[in-house]
PDB file of C-alpha atoms and ligand atoms in Angstrom:
ATOM      1  CA  UNK U 427      14.919   7.662  10.007  1.00  0.00           C
ATOM      2  CA  UNK U 428      13.096   3.879   8.196  1.00  0.00           C
ATOM      3  CA  UNK U 429      10.640   3.790   6.074  1.00  0.00           C
ATOM      4  CA  UNK U 430       8.407   0.894   5.098  1.00  0.00           C
ATOM      5  CA  UNK U 431       5.907   0.592   2.253  1.00  0.00           C
ATOM      6  CA  UNK U 432       2.778  -1.084   1.932  1.00  0.00           C
ATOM      7  CA  UNK U 433       1.503  -2.307  -1.084  1.00  0.00           C
ATOM      8  CA  UNK U 434      -0.538  -5.224  -2.274  1.00  0.00           C
ATOM      9  CA  UNK U 435      -4.805  -4.972  -4.096  1.00  0.00           C
ATOM     10  CA  UNK U 436      -6.997  -2.883  -2.458  1.00  0.00           C
ATOM     11  CA  UNK U 437      -9.150  -4.856   0.104  1.00  0.00           C
ATOM     12  CA  UNK U 438      -5.688  -7.272   1.330  1.00  0.00           C
ATOM     13  CA  UNK U 439      -5.360  -4.935   4.066  1.00  0.00           C
ATOM     14  CA  UNK U 440      -2.666  -2.775   3.496  1.00  0.00           C
ATOM     15  CA  UNK U 441      -4.414   0.596   5.457  1.00  0.00           C
ATOM     16  CA  UNK U 442      -5.093  -1.828   9.206  1.00  0.00           C
ATOM     17  CA  UNK U 443      -1.981  -3.191   8.959  1.00  0.00           C
ATOM     18  CA  UNK U 444      -0.080   0.343   8.738  1.00  0.00           C
ATOM     19  CA  UNK U 445      -2.504   1.566  11.509  1.00  0.00           C
ATOM     20  CA  UNK U 446      -1.286  -1.215  13.358  1.00  0.00           C
ATOM     21  CA  UNK U 447       2.239  -0.789  12.865  1.00  0.00           C
ATOM     22  CA  UNK U 448       2.431   2.899  13.444  1.00  0.00           C
ATOM     23  CA  UNK U 449       1.337   2.404  16.667  1.00  0.00           C
ATOM     24  CA  UNK U 450       3.265  -0.441  17.948  1.00  0.00           C
ATOM     25  CA  UNK U 451       6.340   0.859  16.420  1.00  0.00           C
ATOM     26  CA  UNK U 452       5.728   4.707  17.374  1.00  0.00           C
ATOM     27  CA  UNK U 453       6.213   5.449  13.168  1.00  0.00           C
ATOM     28  CA  UNK U 454       3.774   7.943  11.183  1.00  0.00           C
ATOM     29  CA  UNK U 455       1.883   7.017   8.769  1.00  0.00           C
ATOM     30  CA  UNK U 456       2.111   8.727   5.585  1.00  0.00           C
ATOM     31  CA  UNK U 457      -1.972   9.279   3.929  1.00  0.00           C
ATOM     32  CA  UNK U 458      -0.819   8.860   0.228  1.00  0.00           C
ATOM     33  CA  UNK U 459      -4.216  10.556  -0.870  1.00  0.00           C
ATOM     34  CA  UNK U 460      -3.580  13.655   1.052  1.00  0.00           C
ATOM     35  CA  UNK U 461       0.146  13.668  -0.475  1.00  0.00           C
ATOM     36  CA  UNK U 462      -1.796  13.714  -3.910  1.00  0.00           C
ATOM     37  CA  UNK U 463      -3.706  16.373  -3.195  1.00  0.00           C
ATOM     38  CA  UNK U 464      -0.690  18.851  -1.765  1.00  0.00           C
ATOM     39  CA  UNK U 465       1.675  18.003  -4.737  1.00  0.00           C
ATOM     40  CA  UNK U 466      -1.414  17.352  -7.805  1.00  0.00           C
ATOM     41  CA  UNK U 467      -0.781  14.329  -8.639  1.00  0.00           C
ATOM     42  CA  UNK U 468      -4.292  13.074  -9.924  1.00  0.00           C
ATOM     43  CA  UNK U 469      -4.512  13.850 -13.334  1.00  0.00           C
ATOM     44  CA  UNK U 470      -8.494  13.248 -13.919  1.00  0.00           C
ATOM     45  CA  UNK U 471     -10.910  10.508 -12.718  1.00  0.00           C
ATOM     46  CA  UNK U 472     -11.452   7.214 -14.638  1.00  0.00           C
ATOM     47  CA  UNK U 473     -15.262   7.162 -15.221  1.00  0.00           C
ATOM     48  CA  UNK U 474     -15.120   3.286 -15.968  1.00  0.00           C
ATOM     49  CA  UNK U 475     -12.087   2.005 -13.374  1.00  0.00           C
ATOM     50  CA  UNK U 476     -14.053   4.535 -10.940  1.00  0.00           C
ATOM     51  CA  UNK U 477     -10.353   5.378  -9.903  1.00  0.00           C
ATOM     52  CA  UNK U 478      -8.450   9.029 -10.154  1.00  0.00           C
ATOM     53  CA  UNK U 479      -5.316   8.578 -12.845  1.00  0.00           C
ATOM     54  CA  UNK U 480      -2.102   9.088 -11.445  1.00  0.00           C
ATOM     55  CA  UNK U 481       1.135   9.063 -12.396  1.00  0.00           C
ATOM     56  CA  UNK U 482       3.388   6.902 -10.209  1.00  0.00           C
ATOM     57  CA  UNK U 483       6.662   8.581 -11.848  1.00  0.00           C
ATOM     58  CA  UNK U 484       5.329  12.426  -9.921  1.00  0.00           C
ATOM     59  CA  UNK U 485       4.130  10.656  -7.226  1.00  0.00           C
ATOM     60  CA  UNK U 486       7.729   8.969  -6.382  1.00  0.00           C
ATOM     61  CA  UNK U 487       9.032  12.546  -6.720  1.00  0.00           C
ATOM     62  CA  UNK U 488       6.644  13.632  -4.044  1.00  0.00           C
ATOM     63  CA  UNK U 489       6.893  10.885  -1.975  1.00  0.00           C
ATOM     64  CA  UNK U 490      10.358  11.923  -2.443  1.00  0.00           C
ATOM     65  CA  UNK U 491      10.149  15.322  -0.859  1.00  0.00           C
ATOM     66  CA  UNK U 492       8.267  14.448   1.468  1.00  0.00           C
ATOM     67  CA  UNK U 493      10.369  11.380   3.040  1.00  0.00           C
ATOM     68  CA  UNK U 494      13.198  14.135   3.017  1.00  0.00           C
ATOM     69  CA  UNK U 495      11.459  16.600   4.949  1.00  0.00           C
ATOM     70  CA  UNK U 496      10.785  14.344   7.209  1.00  0.00           C
ATOM     71  CA  UNK U 497      13.964  13.039   7.422  1.00  0.00           C
ATOM     72  CA  UNK U 498      14.142  16.916   9.233  1.00  0.00           C
ATOM     73  CA  UNK U 499      11.736  15.834  12.261  1.00  0.00           C
ATOM     74  CA  UNK U 500      12.016  13.573  15.077  1.00  0.00           C
ATOM     75  CA  UNK U 501       9.861  10.224  13.512  1.00  0.00           C
ATOM     76  CA  UNK U 502      11.916   7.402  14.131  1.00  0.00           C
ATOM     77  CA  UNK U 503      10.216   5.869  10.909  1.00  0.00           C
ATOM     78  CA  UNK U 504       7.494   6.282   8.253  1.00  0.00           C
ATOM     79  CA  UNK U 505       4.761   4.271   6.199  1.00  0.00           C
ATOM     80  CA  UNK U 506       4.069   4.426   3.355  1.00  0.00           C
ATOM     81  CA  UNK U 507       0.661   3.019   3.352  1.00  0.00           C
ATOM     82  CA  UNK U 508      -0.663   2.207  -0.458  1.00  0.00           C
ATOM     83  CA  UNK U 509      -0.983   0.037  -3.759  1.00  0.00           C
ATOM     84  CA  UNK U 510       1.355   2.503  -6.050  1.00  0.00           C
ATOM     85  CA  UNK U 511       3.993   2.502  -3.362  1.00  0.00           C
ATOM     86  CA  UNK U 512       6.102   0.390  -4.369  1.00  0.00           C
ATOM     87  CA  UNK U 513       6.819   2.519  -7.287  1.00  0.00           C
ATOM     88  CA  UNK U 514       8.949   4.835  -4.402  1.00  0.00           C
ATOM     89  CA  UNK U 515      13.094   3.855  -5.893  1.00  0.00           C
ATOM     90  CA  UNK U 516      14.251   1.080  -3.521  1.00  0.00           C
ATOM     91  CA  UNK U 517      16.872   3.197  -1.957  1.00  0.00           C
ATOM     92  CA  UNK U 518      14.106   5.431  -0.129  1.00  0.00           C
ATOM     93  CA  UNK U 519      12.207   2.221   1.062  1.00  0.00           C
ATOM     94  CA  UNK U 520      13.944   0.580   3.936  1.00  0.00           C
ATOM     95  CA  UNK U 521      11.309  -2.762   3.552  1.00  0.00           C
ATOM     96  CA  UNK U 522       8.627  -3.638   1.488  1.00  0.00           C
ATOM     97  CA  UNK U 523       5.700  -5.002   2.595  1.00  0.00           C
ATOM     98  CA  UNK U 524       3.038  -7.145   0.279  1.00  0.00           C
ATOM     99  CA  UNK U 525      -0.553  -7.232   2.187  1.00  0.00           C
ATOM    100  CA  UNK U 526      -2.069 -10.847   0.695  1.00  0.00           C
ATOM    101  CA  UNK U 527      -4.883 -12.279   1.184  1.00  0.00           C
ATOM    102  CA  UNK U 528      -7.740 -14.514  -0.106  1.00  0.00           C
ATOM    103  CA  UNK U 529      -9.690 -14.423  -2.178  1.00  0.00           C
ATOM    104  CA  UNK U 530     -12.944 -15.398  -1.062  1.00  0.00           C
ATOM    105  CA  UNK U 531     -11.763 -12.611   1.712  1.00  0.00           C
ATOM    106  CA  UNK U 532     -10.694 -10.610  -0.682  1.00  0.00           C
ATOM    107  CA  UNK U 533     -14.435 -10.313  -2.273  1.00  0.00           C
ATOM    108  CA  UNK U 534     -15.777 -10.147   1.170  1.00  0.00           C
ATOM    109  CA  UNK U 535     -14.101  -6.934   1.621  1.00  0.00           C
ATOM    110  CA  UNK U 536     -14.694  -5.465  -1.358  1.00  0.00           C
ATOM    111  CA  UNK U 537     -18.116  -6.101  -1.260  1.00  0.00           C
ATOM    112  CA  UNK U 538     -18.102  -4.987   2.123  1.00  0.00           C
ATOM    113  CA  UNK U 539     -16.458  -1.489  -0.048  1.00  0.00           C
ATOM    114  CA  UNK U 540     -19.420  -1.534  -1.740  1.00  0.00           C
ATOM    115  CA  UNK U 541     -17.318  -1.476  -5.297  1.00  0.00           C
ATOM    116  CA  UNK U 542     -18.554  -2.634  -8.677  1.00  0.00           C
ATOM    117  CA  UNK U 543     -18.774  -6.013  -9.447  1.00  0.00           C
ATOM    118  CA  UNK U 544     -16.569  -4.968 -12.461  1.00  0.00           C
ATOM    119  CA  UNK U 545     -14.113  -3.649  -9.701  1.00  0.00           C
ATOM    120  CA  UNK U 546     -14.172  -6.865  -7.744  1.00  0.00           C
ATOM    121  CA  UNK U 547     -13.033  -8.601 -10.572  1.00  0.00           C
ATOM    122  CA  UNK U 548     -10.499  -6.728 -11.469  1.00  0.00           C
ATOM    123  CA  UNK U 549      -8.725  -6.350  -8.245  1.00  0.00           C
ATOM    124  CA  UNK U 550      -9.563  -9.991  -7.949  1.00  0.00           C
ATOM    125  CA  UNK U 551      -7.670 -10.128 -10.968  1.00  0.00           C
ATOM    126  CA  UNK U 552      -4.645  -8.027  -9.807  1.00  0.00           C
ATOM    127  CA  UNK U 553      -4.207 -10.590  -6.637  1.00  0.00           C
ATOM    128  CA  UNK U 554      -4.826 -13.710  -9.091  1.00  0.00           C
ATOM    129  CA  UNK U 555      -1.153 -12.253 -10.519  1.00  0.00           C
ATOM    130  CA  UNK U 556      -0.448 -10.833  -7.841  1.00  0.00           C
ATOM    131  CA  UNK U 557       0.607  -7.585  -9.501  1.00  0.00           C
ATOM    132  CA  UNK U 558       1.863  -5.416  -6.666  1.00  0.00           C
ATOM    133  CA  UNK U 559       3.964  -8.143  -5.590  1.00  0.00           C
ATOM    134  CA  UNK U 560       5.499  -8.532  -8.751  1.00  0.00           C
ATOM    135  CA  UNK U 561       5.652  -4.851  -9.855  1.00  0.00           C
ATOM    136  CA  UNK U 562       7.322  -4.664  -6.450  1.00  0.00           C
ATOM    137  CA  UNK U 563      10.249  -7.771  -6.960  1.00  0.00           C
ATOM    138  CA  UNK U 564      11.004  -5.710 -10.524  1.00  0.00           C
ATOM    139  CA  UNK U 565      11.325  -3.069  -8.452  1.00  0.00           C
ATOM    140  CA  UNK U 566      14.363  -4.267  -6.626  1.00  0.00           C
ATOM    141  CA  UNK U 567      12.531  -4.173  -3.003  1.00  0.00           C
ATOM    142  CA  UNK U 568      13.383  -6.374  -0.299  1.00  0.00           C
ATOM    143  CA  UNK U 569      10.138  -7.265   0.410  1.00  0.00           C
ATOM    144  CA  UNK U 570       8.331  -9.279   3.164  1.00  0.00           C
ATOM    145  CA  UNK U 571       4.504 -10.499   2.374  1.00  0.00           C
ATOM    146  CA  UNK U 572       2.092 -10.598   5.229  1.00  0.00           C
ATOM    147  CA  UNK U 573      -1.248 -12.428   5.023  1.00  0.00           C
ATOM    148  CA  UNK U 574      -4.511 -10.796   6.186  1.00  0.00           C
ATOM    149  CA  UNK U 575      -6.934 -13.465   5.910  1.00  0.00           C
ATOM    150  CA  UNK U 576      -7.541 -14.534   9.362  1.00  0.00           C
ATOM    151  CA  UNK U 577      -6.648 -11.137  10.838  1.00  0.00           C
ATOM    152  CA  UNK U 578      -3.317 -10.008  12.125  1.00  0.00           C
ATOM    153  CA  UNK U 579      -1.286 -10.417  15.534  1.00  0.00           C
ATOM    154  CA  UNK U 580       0.979  -7.546  15.090  1.00  0.00           C
ATOM    155  CA  UNK U 581       4.220  -8.439  17.224  1.00  0.00           C
ATOM    156  CA  UNK U 582       4.901 -11.877  14.981  1.00  0.00           C
ATOM    157  CA  UNK U 583       4.793  -9.080  11.854  1.00  0.00           C
ATOM    158  CA  UNK U 584       7.145  -7.056  13.465  1.00  0.00           C
ATOM    159  CA  UNK U 585       9.147  -9.758  13.921  1.00  0.00           C
ATOM    160  CA  UNK U 586       8.520 -11.583  10.459  1.00  0.00           C
ATOM    161  CA  UNK U 587      10.117  -7.861   9.485  1.00  0.00           C
ATOM    162  CA  UNK U 588      12.998  -8.211  11.321  1.00  0.00           C
ATOM    163  CA  UNK U 589      13.584  -4.139  11.832  1.00  0.00           C
TER     164      UNK U 589
HETATM  165  N1  ATP L1800      -5.544  -7.897   9.371  1.00  0.00           N
HETATM  166  C1  ATP L1800      -7.056  -8.032   9.505  1.00  0.00           C
HETATM  167  N2  ATP L1800      -7.729  -8.208  10.037  1.00  0.00           N
HETATM  168  C2  ATP L1800      -9.654  -7.989   9.965  1.00  0.00           C
HETATM  169  N3  ATP L1800     -10.220  -7.843   9.575  1.00  0.00           N
HETATM  170  C3  ATP L1800      -9.030  -7.611   8.116  1.00  0.00           C
HETATM  171  C4  ATP L1800      -7.619  -7.044   8.637  1.00  0.00           C
HETATM  172  N4  ATP L1800      -7.421  -6.260   7.468  1.00  0.00           N
HETATM  173  C5  ATP L1800      -8.573  -5.952   6.776  1.00  0.00           C
HETATM  174  N5  ATP L1800      -9.382  -6.356   7.331  1.00  0.00           N
HETATM  175  C6  ATP L1800     -10.532  -6.691   6.922  1.00  0.00           C
HETATM  176  O1  ATP L1800     -10.303  -5.680   5.304  1.00  0.00           O
HETATM  177  C7  ATP L1800     -11.163  -4.302   5.420  1.00  0.00           C
HETATM  178  C8  ATP L1800     -10.463  -3.564   4.436  1.00  0.00           C
HETATM  179  O2  ATP L1800      -9.081  -3.336   4.877  1.00  0.00           O
HETATM  180  P1  ATP L1800      -7.828  -2.069   4.391  1.00  0.00           P
HETATM  181  O3  ATP L1800      -8.983  -0.895   4.663  1.00  0.00           O
HETATM  182  O4  ATP L1800      -6.838  -1.960   5.318  1.00  0.00           O
HETATM  183  O5  ATP L1800      -7.528  -2.284   3.400  1.00  0.00           O
HETATM  184  P2  ATP L1800      -6.793  -1.280   1.983  1.00  0.00           P
HETATM  185  O6  ATP L1800      -5.767  -2.631   1.198  1.00  0.00           O
HETATM  186  O7  ATP L1800      -6.121  -0.651   2.590  1.00  0.00           O
HETATM  187  O8  ATP L1800      -7.532  -0.970   1.135  1.00  0.00           O
HETATM  188  P3  ATP L1800      -7.924   0.085   0.503  1.00  0.00           P
HETATM  189  O9  ATP L1800      -6.311  -0.216  -0.865  1.00  0.00           O
HETATM  190  O10 ATP L1800      -8.735   0.240  -0.340  1.00  0.00           O
HETATM  191  O11 ATP L1800      -6.849   1.252   0.736  1.00  0.00           O
HETATM  192  C9  ATP L1800     -11.271  -3.529   6.895  1.00  0.00           C
HETATM  193  O12 ATP L1800     -12.194  -2.439   6.688  1.00  0.00           O
HETATM  194  C10 ATP L1800     -11.068  -4.889   7.431  1.00  0.00           C
HETATM  195  O13 ATP L1800     -12.669  -5.138   7.392  1.00  0.00           O
HETATM  196 MG1   MG L1801      -6.337   1.674   2.913  1.00  0.00          MG
END
């Protein structure tokens, strides 16, 4: 069973990409929010940053548990879509996709999602500094960058992934 993780700044198109890949490859998508609820990982809500407080070590442990139980099923592959997915130790991920898009597009997308302007700024900065990409690199993941600015052509993406 292959495990693909998709990370990237919020709004860069992880979920759109995950769904398209899952459909084309007949993989299952792992819903990280469900895992956070199932394993009681959230340690409260950060009001200022408008985000759940997540212990990334606990999340990784829970993801490992999910992966091992899915390995016992017939599922051919799984896709884990979350801006925290790259915290999974590299030995559990065959590939780490980092979704990216240009800043103007990202700003538009986050505005459409009705994010507060401070949150938009925070995410634009995260994209400028390539926080997810740099952390994924530090984790030693095998990385493929997919730019979603102009949309994705799923067949081209799959070719690039070289699975
Ligand atoms: N490939 C694409 N083609 C066209 N529009 C896209 C594409 N990917 C993303 N978008 C646009 O960007 C929005 C955000 O995408 P998406 O929800 O997939 O991002 P995300 O990285 O999963 O964000 P979050 O971290 O908040 O879950 C989508 O609602 C869509 O409008
Ligand atoms: Mg998403």
